[in-house]
Amino acid sequence: EAGVTQFPSHSVIEKGQTVTLRCDPISGHDNLYWYRRVMGKEIKFLLHFVKESKQDESGMPNNRFLAERTGGTYSTLKVQPAELEDSGVYFCASSQDWARQGNGYTFGSGTRLTVV
Amino acid sequence: LAKTTQPISMDSYEGQEVNITCSHNNIATNDYITWYQQFPSQGPRFIIQGYKTKVTNEVASLFIPADRKSSTLSLPRVSLSDTAVYYCLVVGGATNKLIFGTGTLLAVQP
């Protein structure tokens, strides 16, 4: 089966611009997660979708970040306006079930975002 | 979720067995111990998970003592391709967020 796909793999934008990251989960996976690692820091949870609903968005850093998952399939993460500190790698993961023990996640390869 | 502590880095040579130990002193009764592997330019990949005693799969073994306050990931006969960052996570309870620590950078040399 196809894995979790993220677009683009790299993005370089200027401060103040808008960027939209996309994640296509594994088909049939109701749960979709966004994580990110900013420079020198650990991978941090951003939010969790169950189908099209936001189950947990406690990790979203501020209101410049907007995540959507219309129709419960692919998801987008928009950063508007982008700031320098938003640079990092954004990972998407999906799971079929409520992977409470942490063993059911499949991660994408990430989008490397650079804000200059 | 319990915080984990593991070495920042380890070095090994091809063909050796590598053991990475993780401390999780505050692990709760319902928590599972889960290990992920991450190669450069890729997302983390699930390796193994356990609750207690020993778990073995085609990739690794996981040893968990009775008090569950630590765990050891064992990689038999490593190769150059095992060079990666290995994350120990404790997962459970009411949330399924993965909380990543710094991980252990394993460097395998020829």
Short mmCIF file of C-alpha atoms in Angstrom, two decimals:
data_model
loop_
_atom_site.label_atom_id
_atom_site.label_comp_id
_atom_site.label_asym_id
_atom_site.label_seq_id
_atom_site.Cartn_x
_atom_site.Cartn_y
_atom_site.Cartn_z
CA GLU A 1 0.00 0.00 0.00
CA ALA A 2 1.10 3.58 -0.55
CA GLY A 3 2.52 5.29 2.49
CA VAL A 4 1.86 8.73 3.88
CA THR A 5 2.71 11.32 1.23
CA GLN A 6 3.63 14.91 1.91
CA PHE A 7 3.92 17.80 -0.53
CA PRO A 8 6.11 19.66 -1.11
CA SER A 9 9.24 17.99 0.19
CA HIS A 10 10.94 21.37 0.49
CA SER A 11 9.67 24.93 0.55
CA VAL A 12 11.57 28.18 0.83
CA ILE A 13 9.47 31.29 1.38
CA GLU A 14 10.01 34.83 2.56
CA LYS A 15 8.87 36.06 5.92
CA GLY A 16 5.30 37.26 5.70
CA GLN A 17 4.31 34.96 2.87
CA THR A 18 1.83 32.12 3.04
CA VAL A 19 2.66 28.45 2.65
CA THR A 20 0.36 25.44 2.48
CA LEU A 21 1.60 21.98 3.25
CA ARG A 22 -0.33 18.93 2.18
CA CYS A 23 -0.54 15.43 3.60
CA ASP A 24 -2.15 12.41 1.99
CA PRO A 25 -2.60 9.70 4.62
CA ILE A 26 -2.79 5.99 3.98
CA SER A 27 -6.15 5.19 2.44
CA GLY A 28 -8.66 4.22 5.07
CA HIS A 29 -6.78 5.77 7.97
CA ASP A 30 -9.22 7.89 9.92
CA ASN A 31 -6.57 9.38 12.20
CA LEU A 32 -4.20 12.01 10.86
CA TYR A 33 -1.57 13.85 12.87
CA TRP A 34 0.76 16.76 12.30
CA TYR A 35 4.10 17.06 14.06
CA ARG A 36 7.03 19.38 13.52
CA ARG A 37 10.64 19.77 14.47
CA VAL A 38 12.05 23.24 14.51
CA MET A 39 15.81 23.74 14.40
CA GLY A 40 17.60 22.18 17.33
CA LYS A 41 14.43 21.09 19.06
CA GLU A 42 12.57 17.85 19.49
CA ILE A 43 9.70 16.60 17.36
CA LYS A 44 6.52 18.16 18.74
CA PHE A 45 2.86 17.25 18.32
CA LEU A 46 0.70 19.86 16.59
CA LEU A 47 -2.75 18.35 16.14
CA HIS A 48 -4.83 15.26 15.53
CA PHE A 49 -7.76 14.73 13.17
CA VAL A 50 -10.27 11.93 13.39
CA LYS A 51 -11.77 11.93 9.92
CA GLU A 52 -12.59 15.59 9.31
CA SER A 53 -12.84 16.60 12.95
CA LYS A 54 -10.08 18.08 15.05
CA GLN A 55 -9.67 15.75 18.00
CA ASP A 56 -6.80 17.58 19.64
CA GLU A 57 -5.17 20.79 18.51
CA SER A 58 -3.36 21.57 21.72
CA GLY A 59 0.02 21.67 20.02
CA MET A 60 -0.77 24.36 17.45
CA PRO A 61 1.64 27.19 18.25
CA ASN A 62 -0.58 30.17 17.39
CA ASN A 63 -3.36 31.38 15.13
CA ARG A 64 -1.04 31.77 12.16
CA PHE A 65 -1.39 28.02 11.71
CA LEU A 66 -4.57 26.57 10.21
CA ALA A 67 -5.10 22.88 9.59
CA GLU A 68 -7.96 21.43 7.62
CA ARG A 69 -9.08 18.03 6.53
CA THR A 70 -12.14 18.50 4.39
CA GLY A 71 -13.89 15.25 3.58
CA GLY A 72 -11.69 13.34 5.95
CA THR A 73 -9.11 12.46 3.33
CA TYR A 74 -6.03 14.61 2.77
CA SER A 75 -5.08 17.43 5.10
CA THR A 76 -3.51 20.82 4.63
CA LEU A 77 -1.54 22.91 7.06
CA LYS A 78 -1.39 26.59 6.20
CA VAL A 79 1.01 29.04 7.77
CA GLN A 80 -0.02 32.66 7.26
CA PRO A 81 1.96 34.83 7.59
CA ALA A 82 5.11 32.78 7.97
CA GLU A 83 7.74 33.87 10.48
CA LEU A 84 11.40 32.93 10.71
CA GLU A 85 10.78 30.69 13.73
CA ASP A 86 8.39 28.55 11.69
CA SER A 87 11.34 27.03 9.82
CA GLY A 88 11.67 23.34 10.42
CA VAL A 89 10.44 19.97 9.25
CA TYR A 90 6.72 19.27 9.34
CA PHE A 91 5.73 15.64 9.59
CA CYS A 92 2.37 14.08 8.96
CA ALA A 93 1.36 10.67 10.28
CA SER A 94 -1.73 8.53 10.00
CA SER A 95 -3.16 5.53 11.79
CA GLN A 96 -6.14 3.32 11.21
CA ASP A 97 -7.19 2.89 14.80
CA TRP A 98 -6.84 4.89 17.93
CA ALA A 99 -3.14 4.03 18.18
CA ARG A 100 -3.02 4.67 21.87
CA GLN A 101 0.01 2.55 22.44
CA GLY A 102 1.94 4.33 19.72
CA ASN A 103 2.54 1.37 17.45
CA GLY A 104 0.14 2.12 14.64
CA TYR A 105 1.56 5.35 13.28
CA THR A 106 2.96 5.70 9.78
CA PHE A 107 4.88 8.91 9.19
CA GLY A 108 5.52 10.71 5.95
CA SER A 109 8.97 11.94 4.97
CA GLY A 110 8.17 15.46 6.01
CA THR A 111 8.17 18.90 4.44
CA ARG A 112 11.25 20.99 5.12
CA LEU A 113 10.11 24.60 5.44
CA THR A 114 12.62 27.40 5.35
CA VAL A 115 11.47 30.95 6.03
CA VAL A 116 13.98 33.63 5.01
CA LEU B 1 3.08 11.10 29.77
CA ALA B 2 6.31 9.83 31.29
CA LYS B 3 9.48 11.58 30.25
CA THR B 4 12.22 9.40 28.86
CA THR B 5 15.98 9.74 29.11
CA GLN B 6 18.38 8.07 26.72
CA PRO B 7 21.97 8.66 25.60
CA ILE B 8 22.42 11.38 23.02
CA SER B 9 24.70 9.27 20.86
CA MET B 10 26.37 5.89 20.54
CA ASP B 11 29.03 4.48 18.26
CA SER B 12 29.30 0.93 17.03
CA TYR B 13 30.91 -1.21 14.36
CA GLU B 14 29.32 -3.43 11.79
CA GLY B 15 28.42 -6.87 13.09
CA GLN B 16 28.22 -5.82 16.72
CA GLU B 17 25.18 -6.02 18.95
CA VAL B 18 23.98 -2.61 20.10
CA ASN B 19 21.97 -2.01 23.26
CA ILE B 20 20.32 1.35 23.83
CA THR B 21 18.90 1.88 27.29
CA CYS B 22 16.09 4.27 28.09
CA SER B 23 14.95 5.44 31.51
CA HIS B 24 11.29 6.18 32.23
CA ASN B 25 11.03 6.40 35.99
CA ASN B 26 7.52 7.85 36.01
CA ILE B 27 5.89 5.29 33.73
CA ALA B 28 2.24 4.68 34.53
CA THR B 29 0.45 1.36 34.77
CA ASN B 30 -1.30 1.78 31.41
CA ASP B 31 1.75 3.02 29.51
CA TYR B 32 3.49 1.06 26.76
CA ILE B 33 7.14 1.43 25.78
CA THR B 34 7.58 2.13 22.10
CA TRP B 35 10.67 2.64 19.97
CA TYR B 36 10.91 4.49 16.70
CA GLN B 37 13.78 4.76 14.22
CA GLN B 38 14.45 7.78 12.04
CA PHE B 39 16.78 8.00 9.07
CA PRO B 40 17.91 11.35 7.67
CA SER B 41 15.27 13.04 5.52
CA GLN B 42 12.61 10.55 6.58
CA GLY B 43 9.89 10.43 9.17
CA PRO B 44 10.09 8.23 12.27
CA ARG B 45 9.34 4.55 11.72
CA PHE B 46 7.91 2.19 14.33
CA ILE B 47 10.33 -0.55 15.39
CA ILE B 48 9.01 -2.35 18.43
CA GLN B 49 6.72 -2.02 21.40
CA GLY B 50 6.35 -3.77 24.72
CA TYR B 51 4.69 -3.66 28.09
CA LYS B 52 6.88 -5.94 30.19
CA THR B 53 9.51 -8.71 29.96
CA LYS B 54 10.88 -9.32 26.47
CA VAL B 55 9.56 -8.70 23.00
CA THR B 56 11.33 -9.76 19.83
CA ASN B 57 10.58 -9.14 16.17
CA GLU B 58 12.51 -9.36 12.94
CA VAL B 59 14.26 -6.07 13.59
CA ALA B 60 15.05 -5.86 17.28
CA SER B 61 14.44 -7.07 20.80
CA LEU B 62 13.08 -5.05 23.67
CA PHE B 63 13.92 -5.92 27.25
CA ILE B 64 11.81 -4.49 30.06
CA PRO B 65 12.58 -5.27 33.72
CA ALA B 66 9.87 -6.00 36.23
CA ASP B 67 9.72 -2.44 37.59
CA ARG B 68 9.34 -1.08 34.03
CA LYS B 69 11.35 2.02 34.92
CA SER B 70 13.76 1.37 32.08
CA SER B 71 13.95 -0.54 28.84
CA THR B 72 16.70 -1.68 26.50
CA LEU B 73 16.46 -1.82 22.74
CA SER B 74 18.78 -4.47 21.34
CA LEU B 75 19.85 -4.46 17.71
CA PRO B 76 21.67 -7.66 16.73
CA ARG B 77 24.61 -7.50 14.33
CA VAL B 78 24.17 -3.92 13.17
CA SER B 79 25.11 -2.79 9.68
CA LEU B 80 25.91 0.61 8.23
CA SER B 81 22.26 1.00 7.28
CA ASP B 82 21.26 0.94 10.95
CA THR B 83 22.81 4.37 11.41
CA ALA B 84 19.84 6.44 12.54
CA VAL B 85 18.24 8.20 15.47
CA TYR B 86 16.38 5.88 17.83
CA TYR B 87 13.57 7.29 19.95
CA CYS B 88 12.21 5.74 23.11
CA LEU B 89 8.64 6.80 23.88
CA VAL B 90 6.17 5.97 26.60
CA VAL B 91 2.64 6.03 25.28
CA GLY B 92 -0.71 5.44 26.86
CA GLY B 93 -3.43 6.92 28.96
CA ALA B 94 -6.10 9.15 27.59
CA THR B 95 -4.05 10.58 24.80
CA ASN B 96 -2.28 9.11 21.82
CA LYS B 97 0.13 11.93 21.28
CA LEU B 98 3.68 10.81 20.74
CA ILE B 99 6.10 12.79 22.87
CA PHE B 100 9.55 12.59 21.37
CA GLY B 101 12.71 13.20 23.33
CA THR B 102 16.12 13.89 21.90
CA GLY B 103 16.61 10.30 20.76
CA THR B 104 19.90 8.42 20.46
CA LEU B 105 21.99 8.93 17.35
CA LEU B 106 23.54 5.58 16.55
CA ALA B 107 26.53 5.77 14.25
CA VAL B 108 27.66 2.44 12.80
CA GLN B 109 31.12 2.38 11.31
CA PRO B 110 32.70 -0.20 9.02
#
